[in-house]
Short mmCIF file of C-alpha atoms and ligand atoms in Angstrom, two decimals:
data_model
loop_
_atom_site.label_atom_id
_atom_site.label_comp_id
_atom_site.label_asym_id
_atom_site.label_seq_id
_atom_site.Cartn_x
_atom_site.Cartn_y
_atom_site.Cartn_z
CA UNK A 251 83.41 -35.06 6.33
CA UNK A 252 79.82 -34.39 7.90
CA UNK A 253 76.73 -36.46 6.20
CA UNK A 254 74.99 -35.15 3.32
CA UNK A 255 71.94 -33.13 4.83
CA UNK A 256 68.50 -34.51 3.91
CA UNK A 257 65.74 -32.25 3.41
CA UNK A 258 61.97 -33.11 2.86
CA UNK A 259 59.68 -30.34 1.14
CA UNK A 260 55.67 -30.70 1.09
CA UNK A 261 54.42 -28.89 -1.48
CA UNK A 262 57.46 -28.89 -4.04
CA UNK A 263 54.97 -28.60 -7.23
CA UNK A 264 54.12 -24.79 -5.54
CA UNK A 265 56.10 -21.59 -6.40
CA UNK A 266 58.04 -21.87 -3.06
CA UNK A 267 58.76 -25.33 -3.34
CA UNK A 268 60.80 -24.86 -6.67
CA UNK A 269 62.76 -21.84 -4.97
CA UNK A 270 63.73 -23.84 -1.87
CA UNK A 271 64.70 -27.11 -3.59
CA UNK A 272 67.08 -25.11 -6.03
CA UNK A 273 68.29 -23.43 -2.76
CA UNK A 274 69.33 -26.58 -0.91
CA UNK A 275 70.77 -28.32 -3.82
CA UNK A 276 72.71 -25.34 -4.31
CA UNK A 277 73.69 -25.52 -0.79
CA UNK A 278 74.28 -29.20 -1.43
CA UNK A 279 71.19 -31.20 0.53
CA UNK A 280 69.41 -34.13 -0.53
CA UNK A 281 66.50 -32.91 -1.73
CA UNK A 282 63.52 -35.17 -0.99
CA UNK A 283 59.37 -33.30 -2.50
CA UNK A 284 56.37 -34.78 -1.24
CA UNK A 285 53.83 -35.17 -4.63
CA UNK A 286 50.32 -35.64 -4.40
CA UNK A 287 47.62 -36.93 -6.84
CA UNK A 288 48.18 -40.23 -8.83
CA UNK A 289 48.50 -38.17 -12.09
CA UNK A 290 49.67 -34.94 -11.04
CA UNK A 291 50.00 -32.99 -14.25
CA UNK A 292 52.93 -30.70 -12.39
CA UNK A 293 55.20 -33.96 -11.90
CA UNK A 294 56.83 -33.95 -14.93
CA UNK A 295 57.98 -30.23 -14.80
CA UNK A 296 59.34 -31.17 -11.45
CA UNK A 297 61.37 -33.78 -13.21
CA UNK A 298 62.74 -31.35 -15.78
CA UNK A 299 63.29 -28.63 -14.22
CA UNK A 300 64.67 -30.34 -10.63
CA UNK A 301 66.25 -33.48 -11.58
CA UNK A 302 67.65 -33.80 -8.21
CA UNK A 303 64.43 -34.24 -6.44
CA UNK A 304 63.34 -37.53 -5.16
CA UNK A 305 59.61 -37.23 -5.20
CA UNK A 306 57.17 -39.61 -2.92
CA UNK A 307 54.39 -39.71 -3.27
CA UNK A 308 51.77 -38.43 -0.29
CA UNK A 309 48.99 -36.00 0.88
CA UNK A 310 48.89 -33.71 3.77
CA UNK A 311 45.55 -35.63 4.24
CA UNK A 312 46.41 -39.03 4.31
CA UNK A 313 48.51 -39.33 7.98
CA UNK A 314 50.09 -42.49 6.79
CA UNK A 315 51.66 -41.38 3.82
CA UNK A 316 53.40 -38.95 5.59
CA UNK A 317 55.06 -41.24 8.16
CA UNK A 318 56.17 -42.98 4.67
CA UNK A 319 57.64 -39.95 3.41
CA UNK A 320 59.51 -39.08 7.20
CA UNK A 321 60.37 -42.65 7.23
CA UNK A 322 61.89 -42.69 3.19
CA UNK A 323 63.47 -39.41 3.53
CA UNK A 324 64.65 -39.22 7.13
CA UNK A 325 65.19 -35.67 7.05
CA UNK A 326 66.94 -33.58 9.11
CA UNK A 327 64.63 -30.29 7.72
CA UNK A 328 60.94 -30.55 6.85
CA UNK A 329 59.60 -27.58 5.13
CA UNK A 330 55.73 -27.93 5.37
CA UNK A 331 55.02 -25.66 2.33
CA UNK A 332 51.97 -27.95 1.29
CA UNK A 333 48.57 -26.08 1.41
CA UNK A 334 45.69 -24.65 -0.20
CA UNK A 335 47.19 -21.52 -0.52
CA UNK A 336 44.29 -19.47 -2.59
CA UNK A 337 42.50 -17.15 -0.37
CA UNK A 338 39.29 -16.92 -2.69
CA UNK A 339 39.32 -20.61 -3.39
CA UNK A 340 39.41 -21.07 -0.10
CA UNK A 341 36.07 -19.30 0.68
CA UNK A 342 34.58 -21.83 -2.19
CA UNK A 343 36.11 -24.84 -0.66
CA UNK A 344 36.25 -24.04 3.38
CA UNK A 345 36.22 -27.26 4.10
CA UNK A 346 38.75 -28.38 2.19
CA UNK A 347 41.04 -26.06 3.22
CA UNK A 348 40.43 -26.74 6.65
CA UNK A 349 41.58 -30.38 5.68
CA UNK A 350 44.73 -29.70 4.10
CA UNK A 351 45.70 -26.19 5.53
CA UNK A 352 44.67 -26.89 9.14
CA UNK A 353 44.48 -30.46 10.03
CA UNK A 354 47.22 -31.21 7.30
CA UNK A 355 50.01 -29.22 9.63
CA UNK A 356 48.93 -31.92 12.65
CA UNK A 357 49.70 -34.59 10.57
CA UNK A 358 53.10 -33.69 9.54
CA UNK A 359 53.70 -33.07 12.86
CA UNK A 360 52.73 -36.32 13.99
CA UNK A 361 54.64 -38.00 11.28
CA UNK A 362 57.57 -36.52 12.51
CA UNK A 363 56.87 -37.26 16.39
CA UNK A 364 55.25 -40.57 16.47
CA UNK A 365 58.65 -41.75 13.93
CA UNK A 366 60.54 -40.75 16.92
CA UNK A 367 62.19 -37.93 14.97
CA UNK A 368 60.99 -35.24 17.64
CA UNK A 369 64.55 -34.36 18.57
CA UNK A 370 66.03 -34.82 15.40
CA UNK A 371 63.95 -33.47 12.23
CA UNK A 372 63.87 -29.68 12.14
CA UNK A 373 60.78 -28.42 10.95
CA UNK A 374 59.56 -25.27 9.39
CA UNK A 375 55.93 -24.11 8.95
CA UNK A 376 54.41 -21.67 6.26
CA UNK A 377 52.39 -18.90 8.62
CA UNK A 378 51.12 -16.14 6.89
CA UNK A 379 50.38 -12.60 7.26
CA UNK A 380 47.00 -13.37 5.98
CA UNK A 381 46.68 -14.76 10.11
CA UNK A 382 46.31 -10.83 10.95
CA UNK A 383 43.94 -9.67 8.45
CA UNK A 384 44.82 -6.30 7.54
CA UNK A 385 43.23 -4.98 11.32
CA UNK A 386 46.04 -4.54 13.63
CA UNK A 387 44.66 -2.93 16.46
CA UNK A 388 47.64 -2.24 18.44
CA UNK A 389 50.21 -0.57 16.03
CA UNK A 390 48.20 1.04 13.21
CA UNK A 391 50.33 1.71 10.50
CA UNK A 392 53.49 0.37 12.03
CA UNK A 393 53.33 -2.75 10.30
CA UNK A 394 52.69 -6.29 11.38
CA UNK A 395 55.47 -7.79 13.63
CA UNK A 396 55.70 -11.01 15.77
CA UNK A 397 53.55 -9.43 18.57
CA UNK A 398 50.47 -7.95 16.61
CA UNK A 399 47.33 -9.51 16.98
CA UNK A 400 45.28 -12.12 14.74
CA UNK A 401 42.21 -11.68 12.94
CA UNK A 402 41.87 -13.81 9.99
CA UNK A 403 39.30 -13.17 7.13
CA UNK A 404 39.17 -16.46 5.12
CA UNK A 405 38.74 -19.79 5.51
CA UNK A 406 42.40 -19.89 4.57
CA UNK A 407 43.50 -17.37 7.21
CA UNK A 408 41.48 -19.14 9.78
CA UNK A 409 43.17 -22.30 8.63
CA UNK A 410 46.42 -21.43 8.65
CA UNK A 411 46.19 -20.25 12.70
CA UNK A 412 45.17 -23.37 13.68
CA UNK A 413 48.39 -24.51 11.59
CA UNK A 414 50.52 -21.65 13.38
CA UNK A 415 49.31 -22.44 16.71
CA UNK A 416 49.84 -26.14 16.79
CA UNK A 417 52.84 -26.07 15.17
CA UNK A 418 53.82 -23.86 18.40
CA UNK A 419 52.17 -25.91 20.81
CA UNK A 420 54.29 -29.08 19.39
CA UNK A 421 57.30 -27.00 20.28
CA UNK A 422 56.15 -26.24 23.61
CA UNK A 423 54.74 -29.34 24.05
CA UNK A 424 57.82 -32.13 22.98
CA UNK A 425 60.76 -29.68 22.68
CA UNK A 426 60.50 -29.99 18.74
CA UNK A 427 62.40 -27.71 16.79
CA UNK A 428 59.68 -25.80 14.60
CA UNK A 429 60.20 -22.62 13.19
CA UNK A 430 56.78 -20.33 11.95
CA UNK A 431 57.64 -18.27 9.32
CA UNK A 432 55.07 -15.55 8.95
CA UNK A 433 55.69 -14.68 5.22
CA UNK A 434 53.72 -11.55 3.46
CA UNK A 435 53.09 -12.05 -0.23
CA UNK A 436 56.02 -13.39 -2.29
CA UNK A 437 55.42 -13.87 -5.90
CA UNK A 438 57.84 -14.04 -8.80
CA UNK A 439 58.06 -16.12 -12.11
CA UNK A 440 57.23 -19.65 -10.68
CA UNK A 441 53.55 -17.81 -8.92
CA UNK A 442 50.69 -19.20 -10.16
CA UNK A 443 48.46 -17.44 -12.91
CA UNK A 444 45.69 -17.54 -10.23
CA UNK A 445 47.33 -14.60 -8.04
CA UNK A 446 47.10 -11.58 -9.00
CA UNK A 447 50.50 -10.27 -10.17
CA UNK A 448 51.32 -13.04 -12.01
CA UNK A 449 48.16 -12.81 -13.31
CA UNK A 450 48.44 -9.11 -14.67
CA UNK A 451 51.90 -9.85 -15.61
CA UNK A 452 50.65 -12.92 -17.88
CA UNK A 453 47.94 -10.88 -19.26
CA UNK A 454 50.31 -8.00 -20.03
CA UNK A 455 52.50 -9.76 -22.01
CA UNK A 456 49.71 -11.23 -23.88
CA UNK A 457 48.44 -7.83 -24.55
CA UNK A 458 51.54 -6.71 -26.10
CA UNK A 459 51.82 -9.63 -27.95
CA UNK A 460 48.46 -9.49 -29.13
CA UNK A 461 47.65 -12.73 -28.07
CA UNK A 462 44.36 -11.25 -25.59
CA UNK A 463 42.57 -7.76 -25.60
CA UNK A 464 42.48 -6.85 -21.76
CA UNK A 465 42.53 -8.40 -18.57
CA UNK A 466 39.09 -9.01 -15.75
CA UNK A 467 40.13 -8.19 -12.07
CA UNK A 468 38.22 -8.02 -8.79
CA UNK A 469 39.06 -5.15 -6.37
CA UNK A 470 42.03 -3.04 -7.22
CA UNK A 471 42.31 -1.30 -4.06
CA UNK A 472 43.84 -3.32 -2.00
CA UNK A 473 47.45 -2.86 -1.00
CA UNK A 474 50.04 -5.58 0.08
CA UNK A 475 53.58 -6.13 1.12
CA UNK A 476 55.08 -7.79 -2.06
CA UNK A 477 58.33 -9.42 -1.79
CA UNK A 478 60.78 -11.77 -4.30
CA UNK A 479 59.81 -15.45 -3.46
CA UNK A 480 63.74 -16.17 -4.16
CA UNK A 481 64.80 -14.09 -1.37
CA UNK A 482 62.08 -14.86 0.77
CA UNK A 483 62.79 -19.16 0.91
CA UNK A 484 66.30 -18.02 2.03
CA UNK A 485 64.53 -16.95 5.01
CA UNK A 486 62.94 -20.09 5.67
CA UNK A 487 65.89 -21.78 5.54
CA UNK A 488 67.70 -19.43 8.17
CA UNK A 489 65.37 -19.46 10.55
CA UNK A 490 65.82 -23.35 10.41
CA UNK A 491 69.68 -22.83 11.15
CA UNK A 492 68.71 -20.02 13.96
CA UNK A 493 70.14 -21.56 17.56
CA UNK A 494 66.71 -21.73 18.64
CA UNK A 495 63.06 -22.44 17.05
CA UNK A 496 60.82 -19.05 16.78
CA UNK A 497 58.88 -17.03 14.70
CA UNK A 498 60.05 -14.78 12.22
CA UNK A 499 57.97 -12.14 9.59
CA UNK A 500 59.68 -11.87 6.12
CA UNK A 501 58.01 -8.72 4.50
CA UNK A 502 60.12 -6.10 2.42
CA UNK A 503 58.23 -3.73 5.20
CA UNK A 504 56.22 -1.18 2.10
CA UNK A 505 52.79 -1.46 0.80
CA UNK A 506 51.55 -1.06 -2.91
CA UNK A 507 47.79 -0.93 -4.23
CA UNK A 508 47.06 -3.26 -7.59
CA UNK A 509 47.09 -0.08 -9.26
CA UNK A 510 50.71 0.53 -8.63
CA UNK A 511 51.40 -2.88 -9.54
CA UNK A 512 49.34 -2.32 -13.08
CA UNK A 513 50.62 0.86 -13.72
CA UNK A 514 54.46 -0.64 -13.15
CA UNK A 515 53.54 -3.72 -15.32
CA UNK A 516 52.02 -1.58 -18.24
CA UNK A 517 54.89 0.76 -17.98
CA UNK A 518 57.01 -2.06 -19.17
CA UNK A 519 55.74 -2.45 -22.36
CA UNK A 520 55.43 0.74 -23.07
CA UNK A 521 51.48 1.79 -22.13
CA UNK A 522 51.44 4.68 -19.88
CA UNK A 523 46.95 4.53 -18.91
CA UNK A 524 46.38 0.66 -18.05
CA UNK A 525 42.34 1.58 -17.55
CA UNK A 526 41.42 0.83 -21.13
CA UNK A 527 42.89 -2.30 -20.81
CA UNK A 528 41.33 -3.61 -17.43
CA UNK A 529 37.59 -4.92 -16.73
CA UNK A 530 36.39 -5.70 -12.98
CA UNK A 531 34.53 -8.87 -12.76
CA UNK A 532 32.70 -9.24 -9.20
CA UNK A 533 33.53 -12.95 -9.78
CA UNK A 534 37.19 -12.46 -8.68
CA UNK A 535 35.96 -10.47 -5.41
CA UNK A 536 35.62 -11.96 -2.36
CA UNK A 537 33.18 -12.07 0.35
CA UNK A 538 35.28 -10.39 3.41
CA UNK A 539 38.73 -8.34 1.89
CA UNK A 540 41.71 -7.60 3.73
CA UNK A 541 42.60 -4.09 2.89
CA UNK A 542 46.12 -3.49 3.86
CA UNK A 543 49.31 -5.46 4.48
CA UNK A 544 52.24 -3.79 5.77
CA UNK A 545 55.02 -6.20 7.78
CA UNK A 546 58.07 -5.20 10.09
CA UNK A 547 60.36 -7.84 9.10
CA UNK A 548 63.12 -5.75 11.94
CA UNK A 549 63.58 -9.13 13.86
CA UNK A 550 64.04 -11.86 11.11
CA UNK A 551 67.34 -8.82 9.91
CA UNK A 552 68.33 -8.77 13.08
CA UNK A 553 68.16 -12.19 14.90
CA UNK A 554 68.82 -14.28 11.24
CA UNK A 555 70.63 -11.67 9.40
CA UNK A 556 68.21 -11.74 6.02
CA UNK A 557 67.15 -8.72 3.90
CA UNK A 558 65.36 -8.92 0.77
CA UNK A 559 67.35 -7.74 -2.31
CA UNK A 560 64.55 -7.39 -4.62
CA UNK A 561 62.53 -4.36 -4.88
CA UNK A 562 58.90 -3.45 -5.85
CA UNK A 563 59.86 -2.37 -9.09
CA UNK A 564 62.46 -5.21 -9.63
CA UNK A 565 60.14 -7.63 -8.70
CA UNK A 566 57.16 -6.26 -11.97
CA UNK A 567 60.09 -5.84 -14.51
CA UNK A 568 61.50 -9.40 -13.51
CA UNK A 569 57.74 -10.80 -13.52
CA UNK A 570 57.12 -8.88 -17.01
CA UNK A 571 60.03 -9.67 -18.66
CA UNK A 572 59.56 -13.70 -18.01
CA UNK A 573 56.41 -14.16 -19.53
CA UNK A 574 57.38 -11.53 -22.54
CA UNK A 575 60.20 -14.08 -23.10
CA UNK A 576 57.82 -17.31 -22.35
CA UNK A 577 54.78 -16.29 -24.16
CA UNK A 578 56.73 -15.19 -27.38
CA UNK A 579 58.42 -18.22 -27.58
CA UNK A 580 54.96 -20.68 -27.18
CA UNK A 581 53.54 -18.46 -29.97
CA UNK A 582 56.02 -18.64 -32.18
CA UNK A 583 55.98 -22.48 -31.52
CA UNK A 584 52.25 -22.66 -32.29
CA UNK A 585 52.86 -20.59 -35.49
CA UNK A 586 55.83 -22.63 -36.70
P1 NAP B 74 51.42 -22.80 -4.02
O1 NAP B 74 52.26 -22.38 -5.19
O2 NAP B 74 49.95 -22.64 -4.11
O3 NAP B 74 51.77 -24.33 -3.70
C1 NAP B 74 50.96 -25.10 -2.86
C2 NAP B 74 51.51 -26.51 -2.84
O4 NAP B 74 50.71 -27.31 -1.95
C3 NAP B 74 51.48 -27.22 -4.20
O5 NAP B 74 52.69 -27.89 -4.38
C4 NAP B 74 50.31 -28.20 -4.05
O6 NAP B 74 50.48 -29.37 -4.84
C5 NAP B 74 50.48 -28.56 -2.58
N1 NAP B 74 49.28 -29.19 -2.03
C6 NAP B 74 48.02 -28.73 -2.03
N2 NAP B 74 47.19 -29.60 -1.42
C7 NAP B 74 47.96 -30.65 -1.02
C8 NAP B 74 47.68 -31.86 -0.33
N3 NAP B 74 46.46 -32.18 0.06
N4 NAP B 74 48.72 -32.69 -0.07
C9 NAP B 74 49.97 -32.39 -0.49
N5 NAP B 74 50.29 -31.27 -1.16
C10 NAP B 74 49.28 -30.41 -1.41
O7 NAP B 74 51.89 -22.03 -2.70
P2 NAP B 74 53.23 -21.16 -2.45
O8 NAP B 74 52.98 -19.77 -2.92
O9 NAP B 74 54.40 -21.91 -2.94
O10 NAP B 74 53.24 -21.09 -0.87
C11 NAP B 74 53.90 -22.09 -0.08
C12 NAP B 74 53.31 -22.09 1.32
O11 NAP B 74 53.49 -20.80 1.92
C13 NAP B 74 51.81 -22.35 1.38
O12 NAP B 74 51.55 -23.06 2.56
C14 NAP B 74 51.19 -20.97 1.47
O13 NAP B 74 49.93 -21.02 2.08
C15 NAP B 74 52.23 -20.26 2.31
N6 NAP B 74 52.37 -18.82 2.09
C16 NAP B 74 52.54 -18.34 0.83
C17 NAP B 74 52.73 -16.98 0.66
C18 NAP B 74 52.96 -16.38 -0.70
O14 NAP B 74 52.85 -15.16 -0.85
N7 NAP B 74 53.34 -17.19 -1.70
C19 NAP B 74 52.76 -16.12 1.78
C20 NAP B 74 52.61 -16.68 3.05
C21 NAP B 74 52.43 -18.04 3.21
P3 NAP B 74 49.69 -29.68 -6.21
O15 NAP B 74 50.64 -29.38 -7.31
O16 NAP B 74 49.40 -31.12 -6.11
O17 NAP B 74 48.47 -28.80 -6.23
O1 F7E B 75 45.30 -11.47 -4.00
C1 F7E B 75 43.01 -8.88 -5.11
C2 F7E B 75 42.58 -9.84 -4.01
O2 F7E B 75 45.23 -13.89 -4.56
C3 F7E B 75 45.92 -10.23 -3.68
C4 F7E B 75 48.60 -16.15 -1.09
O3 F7E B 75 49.90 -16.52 -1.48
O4 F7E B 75 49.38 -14.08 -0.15
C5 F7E B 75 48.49 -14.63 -1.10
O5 F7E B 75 47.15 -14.27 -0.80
C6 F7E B 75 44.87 -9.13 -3.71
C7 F7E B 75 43.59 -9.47 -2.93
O6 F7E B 75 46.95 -12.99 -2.92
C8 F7E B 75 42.12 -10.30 -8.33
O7 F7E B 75 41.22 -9.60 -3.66
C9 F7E B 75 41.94 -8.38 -7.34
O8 F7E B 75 43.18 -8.30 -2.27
O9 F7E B 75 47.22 -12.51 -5.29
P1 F7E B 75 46.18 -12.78 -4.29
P2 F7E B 75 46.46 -12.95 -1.40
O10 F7E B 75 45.01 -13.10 -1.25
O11 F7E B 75 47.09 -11.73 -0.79
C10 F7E B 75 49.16 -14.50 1.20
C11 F7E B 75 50.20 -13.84 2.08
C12 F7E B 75 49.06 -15.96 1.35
O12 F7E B 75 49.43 -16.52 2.38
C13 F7E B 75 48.31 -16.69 0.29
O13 F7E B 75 48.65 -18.08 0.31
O14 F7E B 75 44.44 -8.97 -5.07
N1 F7E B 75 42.57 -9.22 -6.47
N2 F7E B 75 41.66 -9.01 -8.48
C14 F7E B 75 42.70 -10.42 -7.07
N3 F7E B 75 43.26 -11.56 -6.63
C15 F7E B 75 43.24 -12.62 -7.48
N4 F7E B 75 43.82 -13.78 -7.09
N5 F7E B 75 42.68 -12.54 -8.73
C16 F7E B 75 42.10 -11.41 -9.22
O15 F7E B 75 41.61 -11.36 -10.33
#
């Protein structure tokens, strides 16, 4: 019988993380999460709701502990999903970001190479289709594939190139198997209250519960490819099986405004205007905006096989009906 496969995530306390480690201890890895912080408050869910997963402790800043967490876990898949991933924080803390979403890529790499585990640890890093920022000058309207061009708009954007681009050159460069997954927005129940649909979807079920009046956005126009975060970590993980490393877009390949995500979300409990409801605060714009995100996912369906089973309006009523359920229960537990 083959060994056990060991797997190492970075970032496990994120909404991907959770997805993927449920994933490969379905699929029957050991599941290894890097944690950060020496109190982080998110450790304890992790313990509750993932049993399974050995946590060490480490920081995508701090090279050594991540030679530590190659050398504890010995994996035979690293999934660098450890960043700051908040495109408006990240134009308050550019530095920062630079830190952990840039530099923070080259030192899991490193880890991995200088433990002499180039030809052995598989490793997959979290690209975004933030990288092209909404201006795709050679297929307008097509969508973004592999081939379209860059032009990031945050400090996060910018951040994650450098990430994309070394993680290609270490490929190139020492015959490493990594795999850049250029994933448009995924979201779900696990996404954090700071993006925007789980935002609105939070808010909305405090609204019908009459736990908060309205709800304070920044720009509502812009439109994005929103996907199932579920469906989209079972692309990660093929593209890590794929005979050969690449890069791969997961999108669900249509594009939605906020208002169609508001107007969905409303709709589910029952309020058919949402504009009496929602205030725009300038705080929560930001200073450059990518308009439009559209992706072509045609070569990650055809080369690895994936599709996304979720829809748009699968993916508001599943997001809606969570925190209906999760919110109703923590009030009735602070009115008991
Ligand atoms: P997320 O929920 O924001 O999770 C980010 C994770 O990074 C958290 O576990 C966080 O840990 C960890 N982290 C932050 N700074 C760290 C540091 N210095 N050292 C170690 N860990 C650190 O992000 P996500 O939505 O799951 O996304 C996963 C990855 O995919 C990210 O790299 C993101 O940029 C990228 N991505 C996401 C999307 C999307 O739509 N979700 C699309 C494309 C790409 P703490 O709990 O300690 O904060
Ligand atoms: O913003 C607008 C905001 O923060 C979406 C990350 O996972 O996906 C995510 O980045 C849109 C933007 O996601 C609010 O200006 C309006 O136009 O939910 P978001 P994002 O910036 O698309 C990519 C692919 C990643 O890689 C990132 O890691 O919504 N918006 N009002 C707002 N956004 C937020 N957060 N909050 C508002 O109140």
């Amino acid at each position: 019988m083959a060994d056990t496969r060991r797997a190492l995530i970075t970032g496990i306390t994120g909404q991907d993380g959770g997805h993927l480690a449920e994933l490969l201890h379905e699929k029957g890895y050991e599941v290894y999460g890097l944690i950060r912080g020496q109190h982080n408050p998110r450790r304890e869910s992790v313990a509750v709701e993932m049993p399974y997963v050995r946590l060490i402790e480490g920081d995508l800043t701090d090279p050594t502990s991540l030679v530590r967490a190659v050398e504890t876990s010995d994996p035979d898949e690293l999934y660098n999903l450890a960043a700051v991933s908040h495109v408006g924080y990240s134009f308050k803390n550019p530095t920062l970001t630079a830190d952990v979403t840039a530099k923070g890529v080259l030192n899991v790499l490193e880890a991995v190479r200088i433990t002499g585990r180039a030809e052995r640890t598989r490793v997959y890093q979290a690209s975004t289709s933030e990288m092209f920022g909404g201006l795709d000058y050679n297929r307008p309207g097509a969508g973004y594939n592999e081939n379209s061009l860059f032009h990031p708009r945050s400090p996060y954007g910018v951040a994650k190139l450098y990430g994309h681009w070394i993680a290609k050159n270490y490929r190139e460069s020492y015959g490493m198997f990594v795999a850049c997954g250029i994933l448009f927005n995924h979201e779900g129940e696990r996404r954090g209250v700071e993006f925007v649909t789980r935002k609105i979807t939070h808010a909305v079920a405090r609204i019908k519960l009459g736990l908060q009046p309205d709800i304070e956005l920044g720009d509502l126009w812009p439109k994005r490819d929103w996907g199932y975060a579920g469906d989209f970590v079972e692309g990660m993980w093929r593209m890590l099986q794929h005979s050969v490393p690449d890069d791969f877009v997961l999108a669900t390949g249509e594009t939605h405004s906020i208002e169609e995500f508001l107007t969905l979300a409303f709709a589910e409990i029952g309020i058919e205007d949402w504009r009496p409801y929602v205030r725009q605060n300038p705080e929560f714009m930001r200073p450059a905006e990518v308009d439009i995100l559209l992706g072509d996912p045609t070569k990650a369906e055809q080369e690895l096989g994936w599709r996304r089973k979720v829809d748009f309006p699968g993916l508001v009523s599943r997001m809606v009906a969570h925190d209906l359920a999760t919110q109703s229960a923590a009030a009735s537990i602070a009115s008991a």
